[in-house]
Every structure is written in C-alpha cells, then in structure tokens.
Tab-separated table of C-alpha atoms in Angstrom:
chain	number	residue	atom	x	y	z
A	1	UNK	CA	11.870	8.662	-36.787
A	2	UNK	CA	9.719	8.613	-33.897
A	3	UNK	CA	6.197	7.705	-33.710
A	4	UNK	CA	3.195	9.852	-32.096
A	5	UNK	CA	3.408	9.434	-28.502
A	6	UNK	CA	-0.205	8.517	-26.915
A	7	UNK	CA	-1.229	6.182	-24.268
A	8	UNK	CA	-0.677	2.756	-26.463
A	9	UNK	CA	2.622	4.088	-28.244
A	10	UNK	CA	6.067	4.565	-27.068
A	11	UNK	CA	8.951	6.672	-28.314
A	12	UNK	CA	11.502	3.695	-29.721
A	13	UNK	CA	14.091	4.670	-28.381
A	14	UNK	CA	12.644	5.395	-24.543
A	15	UNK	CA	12.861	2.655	-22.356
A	16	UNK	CA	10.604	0.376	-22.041
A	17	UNK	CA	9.181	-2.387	-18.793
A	18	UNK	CA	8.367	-0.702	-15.128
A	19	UNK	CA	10.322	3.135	-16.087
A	20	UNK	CA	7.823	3.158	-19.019
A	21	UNK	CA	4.990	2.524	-17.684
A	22	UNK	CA	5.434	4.884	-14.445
A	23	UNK	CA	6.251	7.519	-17.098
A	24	UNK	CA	2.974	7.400	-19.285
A	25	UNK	CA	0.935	6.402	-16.387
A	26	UNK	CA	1.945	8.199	-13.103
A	27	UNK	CA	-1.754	9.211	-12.291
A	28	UNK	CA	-2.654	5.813	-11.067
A	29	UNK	CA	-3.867	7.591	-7.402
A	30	UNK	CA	-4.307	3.520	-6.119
A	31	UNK	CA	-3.048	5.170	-2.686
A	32	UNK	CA	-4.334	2.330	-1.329
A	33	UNK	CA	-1.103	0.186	-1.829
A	34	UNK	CA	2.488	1.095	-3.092
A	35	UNK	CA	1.056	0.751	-6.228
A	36	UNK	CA	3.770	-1.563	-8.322
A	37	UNK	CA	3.974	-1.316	-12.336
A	38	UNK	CA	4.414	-3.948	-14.167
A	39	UNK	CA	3.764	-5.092	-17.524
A	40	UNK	CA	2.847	-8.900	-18.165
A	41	UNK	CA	5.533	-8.541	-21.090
A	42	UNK	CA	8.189	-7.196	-18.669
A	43	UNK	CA	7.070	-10.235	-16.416
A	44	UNK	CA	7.848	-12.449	-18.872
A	45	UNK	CA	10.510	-10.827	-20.112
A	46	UNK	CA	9.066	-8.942	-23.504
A	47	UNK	CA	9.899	-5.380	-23.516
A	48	UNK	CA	6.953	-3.719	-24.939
A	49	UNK	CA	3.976	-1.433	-24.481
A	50	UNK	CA	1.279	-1.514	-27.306
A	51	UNK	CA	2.562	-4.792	-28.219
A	52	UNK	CA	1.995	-6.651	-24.667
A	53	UNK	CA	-1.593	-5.570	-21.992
A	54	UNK	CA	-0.282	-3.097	-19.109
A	55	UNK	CA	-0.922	-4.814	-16.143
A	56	UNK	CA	-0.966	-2.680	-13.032
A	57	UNK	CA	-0.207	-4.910	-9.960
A	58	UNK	CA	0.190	-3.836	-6.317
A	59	UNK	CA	2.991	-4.974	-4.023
A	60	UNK	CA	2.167	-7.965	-2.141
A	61	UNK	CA	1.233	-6.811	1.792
A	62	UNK	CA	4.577	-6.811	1.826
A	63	UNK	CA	5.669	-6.680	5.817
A	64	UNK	CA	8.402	-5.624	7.518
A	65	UNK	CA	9.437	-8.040	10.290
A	66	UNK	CA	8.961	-6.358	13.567
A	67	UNK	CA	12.173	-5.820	16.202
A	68	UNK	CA	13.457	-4.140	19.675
A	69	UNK	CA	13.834	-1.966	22.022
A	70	UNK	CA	17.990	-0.922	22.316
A	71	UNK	CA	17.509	2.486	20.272
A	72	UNK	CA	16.931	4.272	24.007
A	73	UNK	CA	20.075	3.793	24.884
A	74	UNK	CA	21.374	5.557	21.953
A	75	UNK	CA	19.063	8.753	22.179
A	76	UNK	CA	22.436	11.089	21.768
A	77	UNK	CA	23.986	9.560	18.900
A	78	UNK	CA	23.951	10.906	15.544
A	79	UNK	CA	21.232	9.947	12.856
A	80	UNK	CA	22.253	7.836	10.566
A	81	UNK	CA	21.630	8.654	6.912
A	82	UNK	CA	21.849	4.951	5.286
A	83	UNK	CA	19.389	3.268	7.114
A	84	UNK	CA	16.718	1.571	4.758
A	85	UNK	CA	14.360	3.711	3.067
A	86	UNK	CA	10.576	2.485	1.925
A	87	UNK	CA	9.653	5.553	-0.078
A	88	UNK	CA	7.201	4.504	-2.248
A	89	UNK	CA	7.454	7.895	-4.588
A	90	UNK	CA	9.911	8.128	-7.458
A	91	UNK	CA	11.816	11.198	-6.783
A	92	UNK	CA	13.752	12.790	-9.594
A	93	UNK	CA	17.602	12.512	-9.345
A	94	UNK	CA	18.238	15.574	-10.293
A	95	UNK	CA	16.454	17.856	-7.914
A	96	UNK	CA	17.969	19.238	-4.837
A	97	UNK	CA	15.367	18.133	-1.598
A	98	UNK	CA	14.060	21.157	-0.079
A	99	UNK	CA	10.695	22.616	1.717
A	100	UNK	CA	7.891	24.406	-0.114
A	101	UNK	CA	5.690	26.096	2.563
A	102	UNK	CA	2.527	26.490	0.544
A	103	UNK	CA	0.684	27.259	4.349
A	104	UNK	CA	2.740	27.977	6.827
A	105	UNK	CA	2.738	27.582	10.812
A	106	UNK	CA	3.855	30.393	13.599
A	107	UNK	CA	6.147	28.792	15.286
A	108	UNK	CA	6.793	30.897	18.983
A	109	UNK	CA	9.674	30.385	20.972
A	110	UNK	CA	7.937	27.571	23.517
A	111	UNK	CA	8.133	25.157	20.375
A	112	UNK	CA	12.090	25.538	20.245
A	113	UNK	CA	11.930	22.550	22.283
A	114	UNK	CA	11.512	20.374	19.866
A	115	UNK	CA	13.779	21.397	17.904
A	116	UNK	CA	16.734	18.473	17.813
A	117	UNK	CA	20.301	19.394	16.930
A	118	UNK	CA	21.749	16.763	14.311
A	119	UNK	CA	24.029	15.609	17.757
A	120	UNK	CA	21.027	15.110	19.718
A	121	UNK	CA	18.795	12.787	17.118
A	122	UNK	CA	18.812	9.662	18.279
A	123	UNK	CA	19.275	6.448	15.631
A	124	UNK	CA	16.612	5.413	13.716
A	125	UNK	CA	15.436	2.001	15.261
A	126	UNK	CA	16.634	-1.215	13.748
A	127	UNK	CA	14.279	-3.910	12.444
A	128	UNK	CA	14.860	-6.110	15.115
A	129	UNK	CA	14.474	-3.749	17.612
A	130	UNK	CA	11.380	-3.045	16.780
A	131	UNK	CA	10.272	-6.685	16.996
A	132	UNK	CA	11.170	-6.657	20.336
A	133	UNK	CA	9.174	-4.023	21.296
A	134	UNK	CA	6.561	-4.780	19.349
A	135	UNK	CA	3.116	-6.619	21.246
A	136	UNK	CA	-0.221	-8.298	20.584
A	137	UNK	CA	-3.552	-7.110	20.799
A	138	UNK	CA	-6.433	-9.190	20.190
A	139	UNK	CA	-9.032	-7.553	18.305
A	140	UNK	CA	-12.169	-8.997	17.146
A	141	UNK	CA	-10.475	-12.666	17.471
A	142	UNK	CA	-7.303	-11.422	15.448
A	143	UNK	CA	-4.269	-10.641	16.673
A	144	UNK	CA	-2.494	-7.103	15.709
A	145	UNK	CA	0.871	-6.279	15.934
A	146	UNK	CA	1.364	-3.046	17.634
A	147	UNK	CA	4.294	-1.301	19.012
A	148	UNK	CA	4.551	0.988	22.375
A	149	UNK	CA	7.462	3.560	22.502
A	150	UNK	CA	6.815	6.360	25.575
A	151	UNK	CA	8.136	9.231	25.648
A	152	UNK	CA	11.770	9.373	27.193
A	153	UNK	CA	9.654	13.049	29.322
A	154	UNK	CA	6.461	11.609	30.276
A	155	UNK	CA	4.615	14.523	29.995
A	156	UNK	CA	1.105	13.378	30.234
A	157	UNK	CA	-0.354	16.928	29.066
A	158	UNK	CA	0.806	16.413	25.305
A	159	UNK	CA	-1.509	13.503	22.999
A	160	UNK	CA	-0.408	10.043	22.239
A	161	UNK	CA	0.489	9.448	18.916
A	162	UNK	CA	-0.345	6.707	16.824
A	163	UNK	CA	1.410	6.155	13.593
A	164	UNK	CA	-0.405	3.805	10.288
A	165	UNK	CA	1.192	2.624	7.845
A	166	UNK	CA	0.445	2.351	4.134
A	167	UNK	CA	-0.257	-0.481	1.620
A	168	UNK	CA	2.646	-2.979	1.486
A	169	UNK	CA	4.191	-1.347	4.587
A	170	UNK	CA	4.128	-2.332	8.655
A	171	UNK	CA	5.276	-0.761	12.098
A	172	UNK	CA	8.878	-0.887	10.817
A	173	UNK	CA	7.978	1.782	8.020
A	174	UNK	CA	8.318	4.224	11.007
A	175	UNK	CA	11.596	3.010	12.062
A	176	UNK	CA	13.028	6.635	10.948
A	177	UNK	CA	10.467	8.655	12.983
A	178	UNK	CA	9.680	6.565	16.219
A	179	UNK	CA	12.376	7.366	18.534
A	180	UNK	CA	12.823	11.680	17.711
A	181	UNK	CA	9.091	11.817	18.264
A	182	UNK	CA	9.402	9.550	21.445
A	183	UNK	CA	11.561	11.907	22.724
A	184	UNK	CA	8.085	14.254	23.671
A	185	UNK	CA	5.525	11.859	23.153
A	186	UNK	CA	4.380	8.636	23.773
A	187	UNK	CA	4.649	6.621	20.397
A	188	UNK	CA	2.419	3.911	19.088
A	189	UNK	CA	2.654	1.874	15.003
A	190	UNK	CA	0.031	-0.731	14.144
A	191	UNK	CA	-0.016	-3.561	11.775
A	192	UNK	CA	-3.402	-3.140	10.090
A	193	UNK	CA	-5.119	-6.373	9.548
A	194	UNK	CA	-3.363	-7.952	6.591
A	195	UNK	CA	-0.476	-6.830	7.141
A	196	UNK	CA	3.158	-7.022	8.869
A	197	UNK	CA	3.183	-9.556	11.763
A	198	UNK	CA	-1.042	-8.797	12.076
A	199	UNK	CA	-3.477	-11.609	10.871
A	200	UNK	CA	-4.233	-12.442	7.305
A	201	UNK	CA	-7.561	-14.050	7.857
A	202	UNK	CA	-8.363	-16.645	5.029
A	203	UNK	CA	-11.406	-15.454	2.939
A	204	UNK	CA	-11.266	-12.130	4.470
A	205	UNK	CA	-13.413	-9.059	2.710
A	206	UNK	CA	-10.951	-6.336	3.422
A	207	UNK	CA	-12.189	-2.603	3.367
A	208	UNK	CA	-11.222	0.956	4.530
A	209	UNK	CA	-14.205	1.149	7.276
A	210	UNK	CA	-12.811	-2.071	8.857
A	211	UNK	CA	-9.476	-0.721	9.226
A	212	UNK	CA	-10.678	2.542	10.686
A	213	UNK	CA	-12.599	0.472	13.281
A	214	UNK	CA	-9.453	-0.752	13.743
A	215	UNK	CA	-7.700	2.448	14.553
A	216	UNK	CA	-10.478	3.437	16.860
A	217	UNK	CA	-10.718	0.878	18.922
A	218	UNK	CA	-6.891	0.532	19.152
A	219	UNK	CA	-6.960	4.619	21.089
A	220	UNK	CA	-9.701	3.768	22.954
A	221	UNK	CA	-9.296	0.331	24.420
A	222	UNK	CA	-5.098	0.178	24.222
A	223	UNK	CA	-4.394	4.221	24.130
A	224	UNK	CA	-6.428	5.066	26.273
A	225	UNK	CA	-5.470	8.901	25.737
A	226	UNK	CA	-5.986	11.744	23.659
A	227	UNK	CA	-4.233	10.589	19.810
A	228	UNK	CA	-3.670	12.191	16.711
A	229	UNK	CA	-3.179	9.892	13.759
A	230	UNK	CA	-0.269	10.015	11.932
A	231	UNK	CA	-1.249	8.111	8.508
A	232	UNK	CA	0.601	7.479	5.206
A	233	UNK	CA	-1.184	6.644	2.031
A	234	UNK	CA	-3.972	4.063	2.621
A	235	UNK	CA	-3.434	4.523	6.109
A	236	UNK	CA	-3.985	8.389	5.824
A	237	UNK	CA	-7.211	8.027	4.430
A	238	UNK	CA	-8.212	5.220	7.296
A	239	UNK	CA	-7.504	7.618	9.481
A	240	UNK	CA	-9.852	10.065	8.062
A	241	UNK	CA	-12.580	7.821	8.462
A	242	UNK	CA	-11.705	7.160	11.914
A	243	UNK	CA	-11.500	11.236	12.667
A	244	UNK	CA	-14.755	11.614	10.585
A	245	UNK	CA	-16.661	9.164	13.034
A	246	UNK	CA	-19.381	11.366	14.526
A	247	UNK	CA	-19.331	9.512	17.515
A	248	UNK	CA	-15.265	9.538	18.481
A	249	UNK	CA	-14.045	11.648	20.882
A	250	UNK	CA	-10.556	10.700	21.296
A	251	UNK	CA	-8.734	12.268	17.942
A	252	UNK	CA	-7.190	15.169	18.596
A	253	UNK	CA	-5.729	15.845	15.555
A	254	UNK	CA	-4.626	14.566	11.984
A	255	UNK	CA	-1.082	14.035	9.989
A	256	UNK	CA	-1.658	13.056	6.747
A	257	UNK	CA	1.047	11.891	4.177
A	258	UNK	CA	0.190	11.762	0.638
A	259	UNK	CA	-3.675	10.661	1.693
A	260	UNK	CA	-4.856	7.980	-0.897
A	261	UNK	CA	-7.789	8.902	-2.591
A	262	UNK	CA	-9.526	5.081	-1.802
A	263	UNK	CA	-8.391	1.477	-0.994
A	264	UNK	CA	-7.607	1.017	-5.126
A	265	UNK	CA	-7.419	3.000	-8.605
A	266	UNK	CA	-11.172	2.365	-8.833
A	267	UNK	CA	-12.091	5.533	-6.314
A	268	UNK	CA	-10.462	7.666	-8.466
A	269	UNK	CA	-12.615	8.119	-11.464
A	270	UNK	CA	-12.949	12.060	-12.017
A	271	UNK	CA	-9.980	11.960	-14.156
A	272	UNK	CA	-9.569	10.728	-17.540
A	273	UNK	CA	-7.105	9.116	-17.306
A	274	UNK	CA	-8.841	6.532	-14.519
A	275	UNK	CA	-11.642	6.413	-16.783
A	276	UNK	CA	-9.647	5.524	-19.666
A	277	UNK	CA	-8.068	2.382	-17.408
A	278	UNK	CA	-11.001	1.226	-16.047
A	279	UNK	CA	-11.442	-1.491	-18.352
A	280	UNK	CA	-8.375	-2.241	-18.071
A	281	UNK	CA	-8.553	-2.423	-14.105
A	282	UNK	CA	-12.176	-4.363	-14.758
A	283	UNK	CA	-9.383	-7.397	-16.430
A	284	UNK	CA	-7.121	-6.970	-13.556
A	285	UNK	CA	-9.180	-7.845	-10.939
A	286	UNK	CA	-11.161	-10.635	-12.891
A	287	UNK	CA	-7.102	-11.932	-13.895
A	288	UNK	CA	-6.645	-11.817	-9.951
A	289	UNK	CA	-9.724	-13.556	-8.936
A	290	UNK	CA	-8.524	-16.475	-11.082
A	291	UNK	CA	-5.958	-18.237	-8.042
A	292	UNK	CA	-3.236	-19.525	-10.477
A	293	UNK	CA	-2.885	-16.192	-12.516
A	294	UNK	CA	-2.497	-13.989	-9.310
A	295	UNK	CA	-0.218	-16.723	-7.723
A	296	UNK	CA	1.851	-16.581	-10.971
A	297	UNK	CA	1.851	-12.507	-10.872
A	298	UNK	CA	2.590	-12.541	-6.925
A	299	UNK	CA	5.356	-14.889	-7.141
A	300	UNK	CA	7.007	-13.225	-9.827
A	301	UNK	CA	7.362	-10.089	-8.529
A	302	UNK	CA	8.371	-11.401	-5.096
A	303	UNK	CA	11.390	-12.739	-7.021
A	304	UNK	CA	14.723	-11.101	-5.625
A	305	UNK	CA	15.976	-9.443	-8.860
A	306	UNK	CA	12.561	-8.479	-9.979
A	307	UNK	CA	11.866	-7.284	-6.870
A	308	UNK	CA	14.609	-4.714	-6.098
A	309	UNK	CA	14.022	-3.372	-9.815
A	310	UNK	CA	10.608	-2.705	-8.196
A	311	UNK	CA	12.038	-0.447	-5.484
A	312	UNK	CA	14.446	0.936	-7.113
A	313	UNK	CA	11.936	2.558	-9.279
A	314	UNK	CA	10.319	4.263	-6.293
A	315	UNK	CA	13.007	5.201	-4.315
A	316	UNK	CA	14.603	8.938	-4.650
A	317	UNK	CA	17.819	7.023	-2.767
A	318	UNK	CA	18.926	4.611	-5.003
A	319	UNK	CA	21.751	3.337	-2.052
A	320	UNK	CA	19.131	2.832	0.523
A	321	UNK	CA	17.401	-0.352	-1.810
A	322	UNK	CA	19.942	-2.877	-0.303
A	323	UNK	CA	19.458	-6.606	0.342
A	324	UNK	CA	18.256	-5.851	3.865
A	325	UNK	CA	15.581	-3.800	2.372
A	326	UNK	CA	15.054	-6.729	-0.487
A	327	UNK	CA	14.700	-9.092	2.140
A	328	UNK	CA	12.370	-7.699	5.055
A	329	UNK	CA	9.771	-7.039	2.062
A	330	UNK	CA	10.256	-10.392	1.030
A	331	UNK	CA	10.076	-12.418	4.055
A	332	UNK	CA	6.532	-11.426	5.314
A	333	UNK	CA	4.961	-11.866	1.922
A	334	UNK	CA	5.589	-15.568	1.790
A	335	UNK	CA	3.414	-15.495	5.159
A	336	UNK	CA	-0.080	-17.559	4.770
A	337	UNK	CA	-2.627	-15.392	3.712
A	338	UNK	CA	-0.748	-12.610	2.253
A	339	UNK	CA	-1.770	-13.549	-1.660
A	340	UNK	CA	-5.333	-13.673	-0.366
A	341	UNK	CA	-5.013	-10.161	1.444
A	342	UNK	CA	-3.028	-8.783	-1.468
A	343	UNK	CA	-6.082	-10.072	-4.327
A	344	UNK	CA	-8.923	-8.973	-1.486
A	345	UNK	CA	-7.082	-5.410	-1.226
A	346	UNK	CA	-6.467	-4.837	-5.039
A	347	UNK	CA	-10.395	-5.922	-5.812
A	348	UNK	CA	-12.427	-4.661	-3.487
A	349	UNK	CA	-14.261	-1.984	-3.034
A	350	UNK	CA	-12.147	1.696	-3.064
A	351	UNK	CA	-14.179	2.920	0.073
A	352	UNK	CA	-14.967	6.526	0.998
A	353	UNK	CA	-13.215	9.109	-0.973
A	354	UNK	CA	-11.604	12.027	1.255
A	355	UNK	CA	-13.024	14.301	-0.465
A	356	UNK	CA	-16.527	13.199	1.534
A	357	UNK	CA	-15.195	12.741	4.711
A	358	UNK	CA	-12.713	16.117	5.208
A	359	UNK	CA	-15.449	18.862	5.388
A	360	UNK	CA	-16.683	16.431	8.320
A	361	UNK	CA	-13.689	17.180	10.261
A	362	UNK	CA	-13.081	20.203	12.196
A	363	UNK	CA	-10.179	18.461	14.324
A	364	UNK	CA	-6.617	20.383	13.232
A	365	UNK	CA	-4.954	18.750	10.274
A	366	UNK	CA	-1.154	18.789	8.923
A	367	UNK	CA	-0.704	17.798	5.377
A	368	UNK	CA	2.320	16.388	3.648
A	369	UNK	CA	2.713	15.776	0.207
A	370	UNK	CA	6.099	15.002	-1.072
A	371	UNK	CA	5.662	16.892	-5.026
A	372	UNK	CA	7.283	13.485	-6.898
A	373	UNK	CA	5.191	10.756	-6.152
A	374	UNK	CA	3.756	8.677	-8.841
A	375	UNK	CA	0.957	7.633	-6.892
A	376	UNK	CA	-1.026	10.311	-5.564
A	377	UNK	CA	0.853	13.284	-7.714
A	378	UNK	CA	0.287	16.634	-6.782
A	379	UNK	CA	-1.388	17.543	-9.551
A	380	UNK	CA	-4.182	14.627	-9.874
A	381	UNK	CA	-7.116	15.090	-8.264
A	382	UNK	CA	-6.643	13.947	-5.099
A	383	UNK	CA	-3.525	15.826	-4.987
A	384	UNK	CA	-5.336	19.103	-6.412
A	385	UNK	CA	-8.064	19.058	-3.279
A	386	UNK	CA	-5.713	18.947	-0.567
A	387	UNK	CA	-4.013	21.686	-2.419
A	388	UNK	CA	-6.944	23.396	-2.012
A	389	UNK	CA	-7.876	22.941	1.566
A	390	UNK	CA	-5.682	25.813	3.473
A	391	UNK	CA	-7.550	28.536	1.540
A	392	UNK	CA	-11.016	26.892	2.488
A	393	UNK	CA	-10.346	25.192	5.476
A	394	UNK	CA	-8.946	27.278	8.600
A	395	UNK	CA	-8.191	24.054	10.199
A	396	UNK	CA	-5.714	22.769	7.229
A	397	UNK	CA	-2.032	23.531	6.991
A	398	UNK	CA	-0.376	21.934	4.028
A	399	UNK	CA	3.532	22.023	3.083
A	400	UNK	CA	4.475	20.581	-0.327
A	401	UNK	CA	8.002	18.702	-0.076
A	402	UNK	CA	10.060	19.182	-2.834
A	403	UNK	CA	12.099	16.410	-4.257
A	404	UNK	CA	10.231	13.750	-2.131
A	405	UNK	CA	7.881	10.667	-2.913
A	406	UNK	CA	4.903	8.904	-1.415
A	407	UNK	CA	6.169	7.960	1.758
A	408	UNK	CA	8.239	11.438	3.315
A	409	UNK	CA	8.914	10.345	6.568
A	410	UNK	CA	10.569	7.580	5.221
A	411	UNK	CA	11.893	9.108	1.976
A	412	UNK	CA	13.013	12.779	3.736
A	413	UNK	CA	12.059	12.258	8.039
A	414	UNK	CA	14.371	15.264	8.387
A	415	UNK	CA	11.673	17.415	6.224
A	416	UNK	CA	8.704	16.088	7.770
A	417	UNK	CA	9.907	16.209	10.943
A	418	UNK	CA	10.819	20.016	10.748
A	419	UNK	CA	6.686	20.285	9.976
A	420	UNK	CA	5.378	17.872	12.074
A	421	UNK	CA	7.005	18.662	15.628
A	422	UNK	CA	6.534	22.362	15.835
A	423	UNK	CA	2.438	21.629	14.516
A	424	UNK	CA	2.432	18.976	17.301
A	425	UNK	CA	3.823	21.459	19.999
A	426	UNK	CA	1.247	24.123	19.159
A	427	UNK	CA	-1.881	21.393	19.559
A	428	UNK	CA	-3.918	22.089	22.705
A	429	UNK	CA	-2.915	20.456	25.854
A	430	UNK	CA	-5.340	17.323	26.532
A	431	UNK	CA	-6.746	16.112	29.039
A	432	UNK	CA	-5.241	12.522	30.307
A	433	UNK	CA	-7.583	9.972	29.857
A	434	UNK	CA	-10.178	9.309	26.792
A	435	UNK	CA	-13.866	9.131	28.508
C-alpha cells in the first residue's frame, strides 16, 4: 500500500536519492548556479527522504578548462552531434525535441544569410582550443579569462557579441555556439569572477551587481563596440542588470536563456513552495558557513562516481555525460578558492530580481526557455513572467523549447540557433565604436 504523497513522504516503491528529490522539488528557481540535489542521506549513502534532512547543494564553480583556436580551419565540416553537453535541465526521455513559437519573429529574405546548411556548420570548438584562444584581462586587480573569436566576414556594421555563462559553467559552455555565430559576428565568452580560469579571490563577497560591473566594463574597455549579451541562467540575469544600468550606452540588445530569478533560492520567495524551504535553506547556509561541513559536502560531490550521477540527472543526452565531461568539471573545482566562491555564491545575498529590472529596459530582448528544466521551470514564477512579457512588452520575443533544459544552447544549439540568428540579423545596424 502506498502512503500519502506530500513534501516529507515518498511513494515506497519510487526511487529514492538525487531522482527523488528533483521530482518533489523541481521549483527550486536557484538560477543562480546549476542547482545540484542532494540529500545528506544519499551522501552518505542512506536512501531516504523523511527519514534523512534534504540538503540542496549547488555545484562547485565548477570550470571548464579553457582551449584553442584550430576550429577555423574546419568552418565547412559537419557538426558534430557527440560533443559534450552541459545542460543543466533534466529533459524527459521520452519527448521528441521540437520548437514552440509562443512569439514569433518575421523573418524577410535578407536574414537567409544566416541560415547554415548542416554541410556548412562548422565543428563545435574543442576544450583545448578554446584555451588557446582564450586571454587575460585585468580587472579591478583580478585577472578574467576571456575569449576573442571575430567574425570569419568582418562586417563592422553588425554588434559584437558577448556570451556569459551560468553558475558552475565557463567560456567552454559555449563551445557549441562560438564558431556558427563567428561566422557573422565577432564573438566574445567571459569567465565571471569565481569562475573557470578567472580569479577566486580569498574572502571574496560575491554578488550579482559585481558581476554586471563586470560585464560592463568588459564592452566598454575590451569591446569597445556595440554588444548584445547573450546570458544563461545566473549570467542572464547579470546581464539584465548590466542592460538596466541607466547610464550604459553600449547594449544593444539582450539573449536571455532560462534567466535566474536571483544569485540563490532565497530571491524566489512568492511561491510556496520557496517559502516552505526557507528554513530549510536558513540550515544550509549556516551548515556551509561551518568550513569542515561544506568541505565535507564539496568534496563529496566532486567525487567521480557521485559526480557523473549528478549530470546525468540533468542532462536530456544521457551519451554526452562522458569522462571528458566528468573530468573538465572536475579539474577546475580543485582550483584554490573555488570552495570559498562556491559557499560565498550559495549564501549570499540573491540580488535584484528580474522582475525589477525588465520594465527598465527598452533595448530588444530574445527569450529562451527550454520547457524541462528543473531549475527555473516554466511554470514557477520566474518562468510565468517571462511568459508574460510578449503580450506586455513590444520589445520581448519569447520561444518556449520543447524537450530542452536549463542550458539550450548547450542542451539543443541547433534550436536556439534557428531563434537567435535570424533575431540577431533583424537588430539595427550600429554604429562602430562605443562613445
């Protein structure tokens, strides 16, 4: 017989660990990180919920190692399918991936051009490619990772583009998108501070305004153009504090993928189901704020075994969690400072909620939002007020991908980037330099 299912009870015979808890709870909307799920029982190896606390962890700032550039030289070859995925959404294996237009886009016939035949797409880059490529840029006394792809055209009429990463991610997130939108555009991916192959500071308060600093200061002093920010999760929502700044004049425009709703769960506290954690995210951070406790909790789930269960949770591809993808999130989370960046992230304060910040811009914005992710679903609230925008905001397009997680251009690039290059192509033409 089964018992009543509620929030502290489980079905006996459903599975228990990291499945069950992204089952009961998949309206975490952290969106600030890849928000892991673990419970201290599955940790130590006790399969239970009701019997052992939930604990709801984030992903170390896991990085991916940076690499080079020999992708150019492959522009005509075709895509390959099995390159490493980081989509931090749990797509269900049953669904066939397709498009949703919930507000569409005229395409005319002058945005054919970026169109790419499946012959014509060149190879996604490889991870040490991009490490090659990839550069320094001092900033505030730290140094940031960044990466510089131009456009194989160099047509100086069309923006820059500047791609952020989400929580646990790095430039090499973008691996699957960098070189088809080089093709038209000059390319940039930064390393946010506390993450990838960018400082982690000791004793560092880390928050969303610093990171949209960040961002700003990157287009104007590096860029040096027109940009429009490409963001995913936490690095959406950094980007629409940089666009937001009443003083910038450099953003032309704004891609966001499944926008976070704040740096951690605690922005999120309109829905019940927040409010019913919040004690319970009150522990967490006091259990991470003790050093031995999060070292403990970071170092288990940095484990190999553990950590591949992780992804495999979150990925719609089960064949693209390999031991390549295992080990370039491994390897950068063992870097000094990365606990203290992970804790610092996880407790701080959730920052400016979107909600705020979008009726501030009037810039044109492309939203993304893959319908199965865990993290920011479509129907939570964050989820529900982008839904909302196109019918309030003339600025907004929105397409809901179906089938696809938190990350799409990583999870589905093919899908995002039949949205995002024909919305690119129909932005104004800039002017060249930023004044």
């Amino acid at each position: 017989m089964k018992r009543k299912r509620n929030l502290y009870q489980i079905e006996e015979d459903r599975p228990t660990g990291r499945e069950e808890l992204c089952r009961y709870f998949p309206y975490f909307n952290s969106n600030s990180s890849q928000f892991v799920c673990l419970f201290i029982g599955r940790i130590f190896r006790r399969p239970v919920l009701g019997k052992a606390m939930v604990v709801a962890v984030r992903a170390s700032p896991l990085v991916f190692l940076p690499s080079s550039p020999f992708a150019a030289s492959r522009n005509l070859k075709k895509q390959c399918n099995t390159i490493i995925n980081f989509n931090i959404g749990l797509q269900s294996s049953h669904s066939k991936p397709s498009c949703i237009t919930i507000s569409s886009i005229k395409c005319s016939a002058s945005s054919t051009s970026t169109i790419i035949s499946k012959e014509e797409e060149p190879l996604p880059l490889e991870v040490n490619e991009i490490k090659t490529m990839c550069k320094t840029w001092v900033w505030r006394g730290y140094n940031i990772n960044y990466l510089s792809y131009q456009a194989r055209n160099n047509n100086t009429s069309r923006p820059s583009l500047l791609l952020v990463h989400g929580f646990g991610a790095s430039v090499a997130h973008w691996r699957k998108n960098i070189a088809i939108l080089a093709q038209d555009y000059a390319v940039y991916a930064i390393d946010l501070l506390g993450f990838g192959a960018s400082d982690k500071p000791e004793g560092f308060a880390y928050n969303m305004e610093t990171w949209a600093q960040l961002i700003l200061d990157f287009v104007n002093e590096t860029i040096q153009r027109p940009t429009v920010l490409v963001g995913n999760s936490v690095g959406s929502l950094a980007c629409v504090i940089a666009a937001a700044d009443p003083s910038q004049t450099s953003i032309q425009g704004l891609v966001l993928l499944n926008c976070a709703g704040g740096m951690n769960n605690k922005a999120i506290v309109d829905d019940w189901r927040i409010k019913l954690l919040l004690p319970l995210l009150w522990l967490v951070d006091f259990l991470l704020n003790q050093k031995p406790i999060a070292s403990a909790i970071f170092n288990r789930v940095k484990q190999r075994e553990n950590l591949k269960n992780i992804l495999l949770s979150v990925y719609g591809n089960k064949e693209s969690v390999d031991e390549d993808l295992v080990d370039i999130i491994r390897t950068p989370a063992d870097a000094e400072g990365a606990l203290d960046a992970f804790v610092s992230i996880v407790t701080g304060p959730p920052g400016p909620n979107p909600v705020q910040l979008i009726p501030k811009v009037t810039l044109p914005i492309l939203v993304l939002w893959g319908d199965q992710d865990p993290f920011t679903p479509i129907d939570g609230p964050v989820g529900r007020y982008f839904s909302s925008l196109p019918s309030q905001k003339p600025n907004v397009s929105l397409f809901l991908l179906e089938g696809v997680g938190h990350c799409p251009h990583d999870d589905r690039p093919d899908l995002v980037h039949e949205k995002l290059l024909p919305w690119l192509n129909h932005l104004p033409v800039t002017e060249n330099v930023v004044t």
